[in-house]
XYZ file of C-alpha atoms in Angstrom:
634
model
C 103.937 109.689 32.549
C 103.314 111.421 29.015
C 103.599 109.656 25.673
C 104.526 112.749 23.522
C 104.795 116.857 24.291
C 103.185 119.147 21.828
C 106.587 120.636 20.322
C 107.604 116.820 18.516
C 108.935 113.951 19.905
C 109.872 112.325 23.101
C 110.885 114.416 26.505
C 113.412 112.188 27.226
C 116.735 111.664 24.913
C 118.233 108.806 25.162
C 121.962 110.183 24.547
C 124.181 112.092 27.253
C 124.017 115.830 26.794
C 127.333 116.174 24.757
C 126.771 113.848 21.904
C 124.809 116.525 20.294
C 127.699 119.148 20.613
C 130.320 116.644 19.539
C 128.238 116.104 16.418
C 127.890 119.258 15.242
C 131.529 119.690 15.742
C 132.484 117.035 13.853
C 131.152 117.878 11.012
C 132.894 120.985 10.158
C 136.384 118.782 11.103
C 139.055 117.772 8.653
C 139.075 114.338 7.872
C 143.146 114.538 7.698
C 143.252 116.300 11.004
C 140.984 113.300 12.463
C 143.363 110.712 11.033
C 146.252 111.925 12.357
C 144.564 111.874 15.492
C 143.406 108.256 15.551
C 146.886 107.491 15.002
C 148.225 108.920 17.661
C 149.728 106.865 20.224
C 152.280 108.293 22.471
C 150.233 109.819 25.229
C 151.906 110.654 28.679
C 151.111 108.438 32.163
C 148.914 111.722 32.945
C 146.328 110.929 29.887
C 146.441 107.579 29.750
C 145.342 107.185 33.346
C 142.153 109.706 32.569
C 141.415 107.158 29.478
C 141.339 103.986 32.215
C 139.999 106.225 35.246
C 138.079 108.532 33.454
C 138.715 112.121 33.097
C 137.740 114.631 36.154
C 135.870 116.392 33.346
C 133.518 113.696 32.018
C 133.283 111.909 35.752
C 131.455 115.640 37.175
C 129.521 115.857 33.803
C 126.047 116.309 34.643
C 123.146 114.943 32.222
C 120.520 116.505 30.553
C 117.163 116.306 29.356
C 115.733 118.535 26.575
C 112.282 119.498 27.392
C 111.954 121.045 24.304
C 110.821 124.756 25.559
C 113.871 124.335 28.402
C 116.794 122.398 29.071
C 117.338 120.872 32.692
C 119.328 118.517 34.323
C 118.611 114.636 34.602
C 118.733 115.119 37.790
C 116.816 117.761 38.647
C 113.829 116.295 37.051
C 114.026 112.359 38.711
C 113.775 115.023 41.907
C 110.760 116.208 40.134
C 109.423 113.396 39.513
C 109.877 111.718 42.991
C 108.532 115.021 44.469
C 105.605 114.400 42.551
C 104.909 110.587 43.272
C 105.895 111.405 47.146
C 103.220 114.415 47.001
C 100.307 111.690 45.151
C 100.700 108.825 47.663
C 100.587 111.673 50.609
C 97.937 113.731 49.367
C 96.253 112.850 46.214
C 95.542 109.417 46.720
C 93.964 110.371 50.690
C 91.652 112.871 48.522
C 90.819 110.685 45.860
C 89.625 107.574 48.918
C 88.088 110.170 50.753
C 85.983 111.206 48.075
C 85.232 108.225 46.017
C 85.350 105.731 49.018
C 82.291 104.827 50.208
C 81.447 106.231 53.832
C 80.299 105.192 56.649
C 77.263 107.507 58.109
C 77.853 109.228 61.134
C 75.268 109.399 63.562
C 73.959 112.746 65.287
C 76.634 114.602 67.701
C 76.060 114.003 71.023
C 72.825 114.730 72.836
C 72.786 117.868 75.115
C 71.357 117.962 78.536
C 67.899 119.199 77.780
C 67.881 116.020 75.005
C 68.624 113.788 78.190
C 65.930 115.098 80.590
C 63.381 115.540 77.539
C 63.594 111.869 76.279
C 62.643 111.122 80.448
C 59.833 113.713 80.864
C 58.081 112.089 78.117
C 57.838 108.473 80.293
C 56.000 110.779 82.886
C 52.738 110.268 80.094
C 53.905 106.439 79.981
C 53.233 106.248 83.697
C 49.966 108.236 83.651
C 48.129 106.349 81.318
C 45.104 104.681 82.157
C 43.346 101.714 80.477
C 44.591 98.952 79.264
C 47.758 99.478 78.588
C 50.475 98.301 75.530
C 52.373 96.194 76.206
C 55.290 98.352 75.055
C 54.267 100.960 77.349
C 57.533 100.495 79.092
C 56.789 101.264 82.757
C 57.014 97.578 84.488
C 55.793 98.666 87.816
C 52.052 100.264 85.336
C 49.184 97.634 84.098
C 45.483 97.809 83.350
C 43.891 100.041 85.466
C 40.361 102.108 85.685
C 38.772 99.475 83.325
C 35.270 100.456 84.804
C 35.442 104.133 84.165
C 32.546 105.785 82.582
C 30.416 103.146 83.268
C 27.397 105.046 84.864
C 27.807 106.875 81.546
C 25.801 105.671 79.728
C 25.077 107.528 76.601
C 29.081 106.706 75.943
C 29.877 103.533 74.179
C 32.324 101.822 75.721
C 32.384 104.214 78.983
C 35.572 106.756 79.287
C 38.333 103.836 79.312
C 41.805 105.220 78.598
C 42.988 108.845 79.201
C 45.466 109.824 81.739
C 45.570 110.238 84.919
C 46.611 114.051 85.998
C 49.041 113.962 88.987
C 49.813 112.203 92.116
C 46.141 111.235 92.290
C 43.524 109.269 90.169
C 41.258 111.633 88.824
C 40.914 112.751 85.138
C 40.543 115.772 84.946
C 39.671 116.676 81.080
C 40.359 120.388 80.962
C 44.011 120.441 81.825
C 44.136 116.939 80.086
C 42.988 118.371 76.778
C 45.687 121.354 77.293
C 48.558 119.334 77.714
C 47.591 117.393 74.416
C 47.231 120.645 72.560
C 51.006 121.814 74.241
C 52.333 118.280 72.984
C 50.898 118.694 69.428
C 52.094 121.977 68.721
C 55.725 121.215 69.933
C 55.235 118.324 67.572
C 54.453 120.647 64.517
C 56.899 123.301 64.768
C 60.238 120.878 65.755
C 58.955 117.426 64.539
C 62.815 117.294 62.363
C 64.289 117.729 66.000
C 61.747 115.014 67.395
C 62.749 112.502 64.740
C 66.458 113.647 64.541
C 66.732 112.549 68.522
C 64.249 109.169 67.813
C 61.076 110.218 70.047
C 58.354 111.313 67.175
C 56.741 107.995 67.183
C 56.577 108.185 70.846
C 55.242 111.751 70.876
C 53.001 110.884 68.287
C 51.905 107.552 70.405
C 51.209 110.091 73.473
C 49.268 112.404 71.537
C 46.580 109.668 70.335
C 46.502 107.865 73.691
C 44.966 111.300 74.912
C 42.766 112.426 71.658
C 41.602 108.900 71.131
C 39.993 109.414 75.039
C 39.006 113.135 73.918
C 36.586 111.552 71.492
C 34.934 109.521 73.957
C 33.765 112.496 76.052
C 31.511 113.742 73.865
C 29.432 112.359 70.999
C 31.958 113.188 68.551
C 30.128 111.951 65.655
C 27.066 114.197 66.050
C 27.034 117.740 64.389
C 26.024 119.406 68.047
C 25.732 118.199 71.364
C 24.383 119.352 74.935
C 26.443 117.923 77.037
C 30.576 116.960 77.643
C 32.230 114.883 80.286
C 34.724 117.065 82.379
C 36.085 114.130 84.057
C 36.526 110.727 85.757
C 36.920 110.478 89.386
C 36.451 112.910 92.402
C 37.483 114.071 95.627
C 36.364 115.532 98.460
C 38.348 118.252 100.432
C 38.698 116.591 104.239
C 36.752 114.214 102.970
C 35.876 110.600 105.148
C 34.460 108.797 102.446
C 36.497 106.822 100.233
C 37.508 108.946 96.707
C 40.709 109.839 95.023
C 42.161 111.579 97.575
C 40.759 109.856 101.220
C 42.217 106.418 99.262
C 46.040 106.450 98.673
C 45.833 103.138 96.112
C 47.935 102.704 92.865
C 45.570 102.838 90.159
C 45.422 99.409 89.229
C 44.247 98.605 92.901
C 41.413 101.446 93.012
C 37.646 99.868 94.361
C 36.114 103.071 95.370
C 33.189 104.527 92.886
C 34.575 106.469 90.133
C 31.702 108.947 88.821
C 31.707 110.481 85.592
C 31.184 114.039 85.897
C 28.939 115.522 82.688
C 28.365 119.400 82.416
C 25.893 121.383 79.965
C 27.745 124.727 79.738
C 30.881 124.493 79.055
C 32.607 127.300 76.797
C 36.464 126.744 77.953
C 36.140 123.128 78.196
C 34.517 122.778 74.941
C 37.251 125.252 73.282
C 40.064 123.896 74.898
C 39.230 120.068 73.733
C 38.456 121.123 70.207
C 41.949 123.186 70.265
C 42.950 119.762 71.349
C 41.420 117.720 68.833
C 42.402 120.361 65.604
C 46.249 120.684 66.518
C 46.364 116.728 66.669
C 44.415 116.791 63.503
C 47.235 118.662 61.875
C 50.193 116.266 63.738
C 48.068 113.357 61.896
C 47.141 114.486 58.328
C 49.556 111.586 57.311
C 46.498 109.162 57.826
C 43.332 110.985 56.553
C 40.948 109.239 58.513
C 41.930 109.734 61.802
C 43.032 113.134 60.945
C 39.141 113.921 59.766
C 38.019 112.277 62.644
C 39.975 114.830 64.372
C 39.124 118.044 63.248
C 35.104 116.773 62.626
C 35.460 116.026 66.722
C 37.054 119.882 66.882
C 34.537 121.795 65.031
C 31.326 119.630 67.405
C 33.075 120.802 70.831
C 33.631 123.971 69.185
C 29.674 124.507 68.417
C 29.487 123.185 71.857
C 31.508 126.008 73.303
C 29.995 128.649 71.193
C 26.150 127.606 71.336
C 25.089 130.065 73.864
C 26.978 133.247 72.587
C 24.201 135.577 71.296
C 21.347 133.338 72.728
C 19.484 135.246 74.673
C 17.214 132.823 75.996
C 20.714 130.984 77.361
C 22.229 134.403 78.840
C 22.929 133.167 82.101
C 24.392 129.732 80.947
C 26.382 132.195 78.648
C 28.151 133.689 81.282
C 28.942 129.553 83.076
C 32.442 128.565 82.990
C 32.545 124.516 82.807
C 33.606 124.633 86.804
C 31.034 127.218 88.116
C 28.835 125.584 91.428
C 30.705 122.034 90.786
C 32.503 121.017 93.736
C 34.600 118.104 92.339
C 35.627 120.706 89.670
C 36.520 124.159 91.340
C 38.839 123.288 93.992
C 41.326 122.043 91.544
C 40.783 123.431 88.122
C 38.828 125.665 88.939
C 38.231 128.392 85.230
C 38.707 131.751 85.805
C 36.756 132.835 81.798
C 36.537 131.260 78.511
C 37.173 134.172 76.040
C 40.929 133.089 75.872
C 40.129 129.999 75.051
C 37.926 130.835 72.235
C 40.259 132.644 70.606
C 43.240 129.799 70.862
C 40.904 127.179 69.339
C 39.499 129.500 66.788
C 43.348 130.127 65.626
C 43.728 126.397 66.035
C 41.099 125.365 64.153
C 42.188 127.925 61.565
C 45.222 126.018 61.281
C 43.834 122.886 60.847
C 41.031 123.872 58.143
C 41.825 126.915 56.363
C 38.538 128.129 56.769
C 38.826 131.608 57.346
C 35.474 131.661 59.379
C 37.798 130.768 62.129
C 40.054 133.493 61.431
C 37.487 136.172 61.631
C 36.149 134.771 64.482
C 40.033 134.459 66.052
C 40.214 138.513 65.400
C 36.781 140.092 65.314
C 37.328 142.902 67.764
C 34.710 141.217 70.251
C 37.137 138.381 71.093
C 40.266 140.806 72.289
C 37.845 142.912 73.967
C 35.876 140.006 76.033
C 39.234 138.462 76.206
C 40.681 141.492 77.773
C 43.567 141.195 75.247
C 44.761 144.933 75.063
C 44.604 146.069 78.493
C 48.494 145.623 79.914
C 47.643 143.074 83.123
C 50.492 141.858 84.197
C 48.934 138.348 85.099
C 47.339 137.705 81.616
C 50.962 137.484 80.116
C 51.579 133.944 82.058
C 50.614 131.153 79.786
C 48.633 128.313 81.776
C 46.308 125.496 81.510
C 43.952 128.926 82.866
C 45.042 131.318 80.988
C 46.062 130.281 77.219
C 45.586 134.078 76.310
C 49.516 134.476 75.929
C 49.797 131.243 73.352
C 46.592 132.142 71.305
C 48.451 135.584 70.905
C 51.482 133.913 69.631
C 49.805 131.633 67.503
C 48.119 134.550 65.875
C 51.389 136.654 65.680
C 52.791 133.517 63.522
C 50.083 134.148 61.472
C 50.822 137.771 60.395
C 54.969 136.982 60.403
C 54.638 134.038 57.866
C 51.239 134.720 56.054
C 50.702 138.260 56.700
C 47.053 138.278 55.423
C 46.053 141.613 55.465
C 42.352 143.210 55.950
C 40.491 142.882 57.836
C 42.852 140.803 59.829
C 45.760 143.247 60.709
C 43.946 145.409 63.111
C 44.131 142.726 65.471
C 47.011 140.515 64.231
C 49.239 143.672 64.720
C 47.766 144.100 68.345
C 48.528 140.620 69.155
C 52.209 140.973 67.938
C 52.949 143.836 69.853
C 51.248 142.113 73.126
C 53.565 139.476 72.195
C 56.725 142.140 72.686
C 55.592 143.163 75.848
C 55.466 139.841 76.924
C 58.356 138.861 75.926
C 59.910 141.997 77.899
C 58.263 141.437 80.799
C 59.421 137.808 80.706
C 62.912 139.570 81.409
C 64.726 139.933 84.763
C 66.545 143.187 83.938
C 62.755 144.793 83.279
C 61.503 143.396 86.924
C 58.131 142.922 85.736
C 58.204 139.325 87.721
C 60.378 139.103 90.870
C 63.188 136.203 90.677
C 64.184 134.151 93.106
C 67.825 134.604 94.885
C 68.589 131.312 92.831
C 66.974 133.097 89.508
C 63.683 131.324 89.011
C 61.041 133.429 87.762
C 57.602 133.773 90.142
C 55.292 133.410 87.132
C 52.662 132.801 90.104
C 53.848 135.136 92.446
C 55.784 132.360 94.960
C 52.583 130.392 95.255
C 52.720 126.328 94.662
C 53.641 124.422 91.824
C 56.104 127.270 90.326
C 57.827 125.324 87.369
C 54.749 124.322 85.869
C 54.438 128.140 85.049
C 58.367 128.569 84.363
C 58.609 125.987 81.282
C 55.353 127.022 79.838
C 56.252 130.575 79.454
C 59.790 129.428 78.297
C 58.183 127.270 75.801
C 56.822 130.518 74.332
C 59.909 132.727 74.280
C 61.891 129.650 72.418
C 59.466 129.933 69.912
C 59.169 133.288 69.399
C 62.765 133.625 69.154
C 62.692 130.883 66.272
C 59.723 132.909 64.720
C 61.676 135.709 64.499
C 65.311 134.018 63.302
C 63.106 132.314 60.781
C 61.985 135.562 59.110
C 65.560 137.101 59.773
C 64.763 139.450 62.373
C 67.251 139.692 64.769
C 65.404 140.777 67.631
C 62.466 143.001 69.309
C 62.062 146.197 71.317
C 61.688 146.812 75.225
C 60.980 150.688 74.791
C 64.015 152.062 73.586
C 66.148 149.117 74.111
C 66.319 146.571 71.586
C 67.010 143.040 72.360
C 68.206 139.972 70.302
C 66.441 137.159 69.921
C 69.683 134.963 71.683
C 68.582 137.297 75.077
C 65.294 135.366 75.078
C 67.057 132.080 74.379
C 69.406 132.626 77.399
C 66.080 133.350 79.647
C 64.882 129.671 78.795
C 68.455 128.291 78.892
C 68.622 130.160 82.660
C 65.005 128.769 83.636
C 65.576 125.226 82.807
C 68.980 124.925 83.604
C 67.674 125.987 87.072
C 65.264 123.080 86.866
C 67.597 120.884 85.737
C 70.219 120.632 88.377
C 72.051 124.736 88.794
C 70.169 125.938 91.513
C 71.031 126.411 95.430
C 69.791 123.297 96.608
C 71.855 121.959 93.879
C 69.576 119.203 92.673
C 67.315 118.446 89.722
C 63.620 118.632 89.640
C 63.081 116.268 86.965
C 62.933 112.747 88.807
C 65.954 110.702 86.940
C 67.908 113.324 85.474
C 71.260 113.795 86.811
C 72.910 112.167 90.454
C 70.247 113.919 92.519
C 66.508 114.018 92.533
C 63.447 113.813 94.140
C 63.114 110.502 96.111
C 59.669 110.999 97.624
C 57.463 111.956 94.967
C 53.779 112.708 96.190
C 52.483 109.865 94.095
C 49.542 106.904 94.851
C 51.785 104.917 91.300
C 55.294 105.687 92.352
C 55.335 105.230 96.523
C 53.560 101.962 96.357
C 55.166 98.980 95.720
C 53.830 96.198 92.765
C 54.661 93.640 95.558
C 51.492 90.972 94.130
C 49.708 92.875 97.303
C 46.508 94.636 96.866
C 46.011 96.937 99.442
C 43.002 98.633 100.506
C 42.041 102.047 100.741
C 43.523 103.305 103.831
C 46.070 100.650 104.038
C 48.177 101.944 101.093
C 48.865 105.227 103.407
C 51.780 103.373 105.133
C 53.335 104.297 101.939
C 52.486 107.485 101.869
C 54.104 108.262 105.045
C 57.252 106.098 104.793
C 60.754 108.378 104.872
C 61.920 105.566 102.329
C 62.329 106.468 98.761
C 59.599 105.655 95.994
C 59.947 101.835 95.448
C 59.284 102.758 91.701
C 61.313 105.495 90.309
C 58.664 107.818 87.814
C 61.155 108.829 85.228
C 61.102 111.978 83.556
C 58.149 113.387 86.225
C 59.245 117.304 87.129
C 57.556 117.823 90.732
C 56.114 121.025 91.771
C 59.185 123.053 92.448
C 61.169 124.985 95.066
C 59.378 127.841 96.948
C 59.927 131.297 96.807
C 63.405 131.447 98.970
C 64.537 128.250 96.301
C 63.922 125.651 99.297
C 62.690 122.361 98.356
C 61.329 119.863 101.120
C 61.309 116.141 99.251
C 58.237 114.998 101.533
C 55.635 113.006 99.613
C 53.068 115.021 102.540
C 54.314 118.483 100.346
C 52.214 117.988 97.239
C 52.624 122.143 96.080
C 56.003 121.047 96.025
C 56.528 117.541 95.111
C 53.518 116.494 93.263
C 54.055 116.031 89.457
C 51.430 117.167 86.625
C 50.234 116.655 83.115
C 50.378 120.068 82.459
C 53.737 120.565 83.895
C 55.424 117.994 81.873
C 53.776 118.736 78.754
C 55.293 122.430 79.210
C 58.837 121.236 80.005
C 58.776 118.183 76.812
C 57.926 121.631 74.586
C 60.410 123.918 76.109
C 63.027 121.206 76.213
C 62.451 120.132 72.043
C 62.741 123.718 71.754
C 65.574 124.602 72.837
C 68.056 121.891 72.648
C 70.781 121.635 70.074
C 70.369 117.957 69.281
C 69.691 117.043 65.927
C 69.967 120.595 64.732
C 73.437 120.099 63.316
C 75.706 123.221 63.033
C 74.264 126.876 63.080
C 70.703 127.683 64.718
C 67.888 125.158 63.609
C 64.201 127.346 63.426
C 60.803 126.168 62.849
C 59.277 125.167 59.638
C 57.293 128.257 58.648
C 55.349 125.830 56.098
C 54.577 122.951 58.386
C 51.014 124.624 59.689
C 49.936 126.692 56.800
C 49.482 123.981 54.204
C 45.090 125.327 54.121
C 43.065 122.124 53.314
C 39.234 122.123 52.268
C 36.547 122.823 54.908
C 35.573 119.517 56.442
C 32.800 121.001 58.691
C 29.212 120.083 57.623
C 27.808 122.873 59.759
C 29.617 125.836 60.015
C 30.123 127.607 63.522
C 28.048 131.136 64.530
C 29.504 133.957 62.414
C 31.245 136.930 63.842
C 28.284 139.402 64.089
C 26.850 136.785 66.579
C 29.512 137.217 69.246
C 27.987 140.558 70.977
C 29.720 142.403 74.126
């Protein structure tokens, strides 16, 4: 193993041990004395049978080596060395492959349950779409449908083709559209590693630009400032006779009833909500610069839209006109309750997206939390909704003063945002009974009134983030009054709401259609309860399929219905829309509370949000800037 030692010479001697004693011996002997010896020849039986066997002596002699610094048996050191080439082949040489042999790449651990049910709810937007569709679009039972929408509009090229449809019906309905866009975009931004770890960010990208790409149509989103905005395609009539989108029951590739576009002049929340819309998707898209200017020009015209009439005196009254005010296609279904909420999300949005710190001011002048009614502790304005998107904007804003913490003459209000953000995060709680709970332990967001989960995964979508917000900065948690709680508390509250949804609940099924052995079979939806059977069937003849007790001919993946009621009992009757009638806004929710919260593609430890990913300022891109702060008057 070793050519030479350090002290001279060889380890290994190649003489027995005694030669060297023998030596030394003989050269102090008498040569007489040694002559006489060699002549001696009468030895007894006794020695001359040691001379032919060997003496006892010699046989039991060991051998040894001279290591130079220590002298040690022969055979102690082959047992050495074996030791040695036993302890190579056994360990060394596994280390050695292991390390220098190339490997094989091992995929991402297994997906968790909320991975499962989130790569389903996003083919719920597959099988809304409206259009002409991809042909990858992936539902078989979907084609081209609505191909004459927006066609008495005619100050829209190319009419108001494309979109999605919002539920069970056939209308668009462009407010809650343009919310469940911005919900999608923002989960995007903050967990796109988790997206692409689990292989849907090209698909949640794909969704996200079928829906802005129709966003652009509905206004003239080239011009600098426009007077008026579509608020959607379609209508219908309560106890209506005539034939609409809800006196028809028709897939929507089979609809021949008019389809009217529906344009309104005042429109602060719509306008605010589609440019908060158009400037998070701007950000999910700065990869290709056109489309992401394209983007954030079409945010900052809906914006001026939105803010024209603030401080106009001559406009006071239209001031005051939510988008839905006196329209009856509008109110009975999305119908908005103010627009100061939604002023300040898309400010903070468009913040985000510009850096222009116009939009910041605007986001925290003390008008906007006053009008907005920010401060004052109502129990109802801490639900997050397609209505109410008070709750996020406060969020967004808190992320602002955690990661950037900008100072005057933002604080003021950033700090009152954060702390509304506690108490809503509290009051999220069970053990603070700000809510009730079901029996089964689904919070009453809406106080037991129809479509409860829609409500449920928003509001978890929030407390996943803010627990990531906080773990990001290494804060470990918040205060409820004197009790402090840890960020994993909030993270059990979403794990407890959706694994409710999911399948651990008293009626011991799932309320995502697809996910797990059983689901809803009767979904209250025109698409899904109609068969593609080659038969086009008319307006009133399609509701033989809305009555049948036999299950949906075409399964809608991924859709989450409208939930249990208050005593967790679920009726799976396509005639019980509040309960089983899927929405946009609904699945957009549960997609971001499910990306947030699932393990997959996170590795080992707790995976957070990239503090960086929304704060990267770019230049100004507006040519005219929007209304300064001292504009917005009480």
């Amino acid at each position: 193993m070793y050519s030479a030692n350090h002290w001279g010479g060889s380890f290994e001697i190649g003489v027995d041990g005694s030669t060297e004693d023998d030596h030394s011996l003989n050269m102090d002997l008498d040569r007489g004395a040694l002559s006489a010896r060699r002549h001696h020849h009468e030895l007894d039986e006794t020695q001359q049978g040691w001379l032919l066997a060997g003496s006892p002596e010699a046989k039991k002699k060991d051998h040894f080596v001279d290591l130079g610094c220590v002298i040690v048996k022969r055979k102690v050191l082959w047992w050495a060395f074996w030791v040695l080439v036993a302890g190579f082949v056994l360990i060394g040489l596994p280390v050695i492959i292991a390390k220098y042999a190339p490997h094989k790449r091992h995929g991402p651990p297994p997906p968790d349950q909320y991975t499962e049910a989130l790569h389903k709810a996003l083919l719920f937007f597959n099988a809304q779409k409206s259009g002409n569709l991809p042909k990858n679009n992936g539902i078989k039972w979907r084609g081209p449908s609505g191909l004459s929408d927006g066609s008495d509009a005619t100050d829209v090229k190319g009419g108001l083709v494309g979109g999605y449809y919002d539920a069970g019906d056939n209308i668009k309905f462009h407010f809650p559209m343009a919310f469940s866009m911005t919900l999608l975009s923002w989960s995007v931004l903050e967990y796109s590693a988790k997206y692409k770890a689990i292989g849907e960010y090209d698909h949640a990208r794909e969704l996200i630009k079928w829906g802005t790409d129709y966003l652009l149509r509905t206004f003239n989103s080239s011009a600098s400032t426009i007077g008026h905005m579509y608020a959607q395609v379609g209508h219908a009539t309560i106890n209506g006779t005539e034939p609409d989108d809800h006196y028809c029951w028709n897939r929507p590739e089979d609809m021949a009833y008019k389809r009217p576009s529906i344009p309104v002049t005042s429109a602060p929340d719509l306008g605010a909500e589609v440019a908060s819309a158009l400037a998070a998707a701007s950000i999910v898209f700065r990869d290709d610069d056109a489309y992401s200017k394209q983007l954030v020009d079409g945010a900052g015209t809906a914006f001026r839209f939105a803010l024209r009439d603030q401080g106009n005196p001559s406009r006071a009254a239209a001031a005051a006109t939510t988008y839905s005010l006196g329209n009856a296609d509008i109110a009975p279904y999305y119908n908005s309750t103010g627009y100061w909420d939604e002023f300040m999300w898309a400010a903070a949005w468009l913040y985000y997206a510009t850096g222009n710190a116009t939009y910041a001011k605007l986001a925290t002048d003390p008008v906007t939390p006053s009008r907005a009614n920010a401060f004052l502790g109502v129990l109802d304005l801490a639900v997050f909704s397609w209505d109410n998107k008070l709750p996020g904007a406060q969020l967004l804003l808190s992320r602002l003063r955690m990661f950037n913490n900008p100072g005057y003459p933002y604080e003021e209000s950033l700090r009152g945002y954060h702390n509304v953000t506690d108490i809503n995060m509290c009051a999220y709680l069970p053990r603070f009974a700000a809510f009730n709970f079901t029996k089964g332990g689904l919070a009453q967001f809406n106080h037991g009134a129809g479509q409860p989960l829609q409500y449920v995964v928003a509001n978890a979508f929030l407390a996943a983030l803010y627990a990531d917000y906080m773990e990001t900065i290494s804060v470990p948690g918040w205060y409820c009054g004197p009790n402090f709680m840890s960020t994993d508390v909030l993270r059990g509250f979403v794990r407890s709401q959706l694994d409710y949804i999911l399948g651990k609940n008293p009626m011991k099924m799932s309320y995502v259609v697809g996910f797990g052995d059983r689901y809803p079979r009767h979904v209250h939806h025109r698409g899904a309860s109609t068969p593609r059977n080659r038969v086009k069937y008319s307006c009133t003849g399609g509701r033989r399929w809305r009555d049948s007790k036999k299950a949906d001919p075409n399964v809608i993946n991924g859709a989450m219905v409208g939930g249990p009621d208050r005593y967790d009992r679920y009726q799976d009757k396509r005639a019980n829309h509040e309960q089983s009638e899927p929405t946009m806004v609904g699945n957009a929710a549960l997609v971001a509370a499910l990306v947030a919260i699932t393990r997959s593609g996170r590795g080992t430890g707790v995976g957070t949000v990239d503090k960086n990913t929304m704060f990267s300022a770019v230049p100004p891109m507006f040519p005219v800037a929007p209304p300064p702060p001292s504009s917005w008057k009480p």
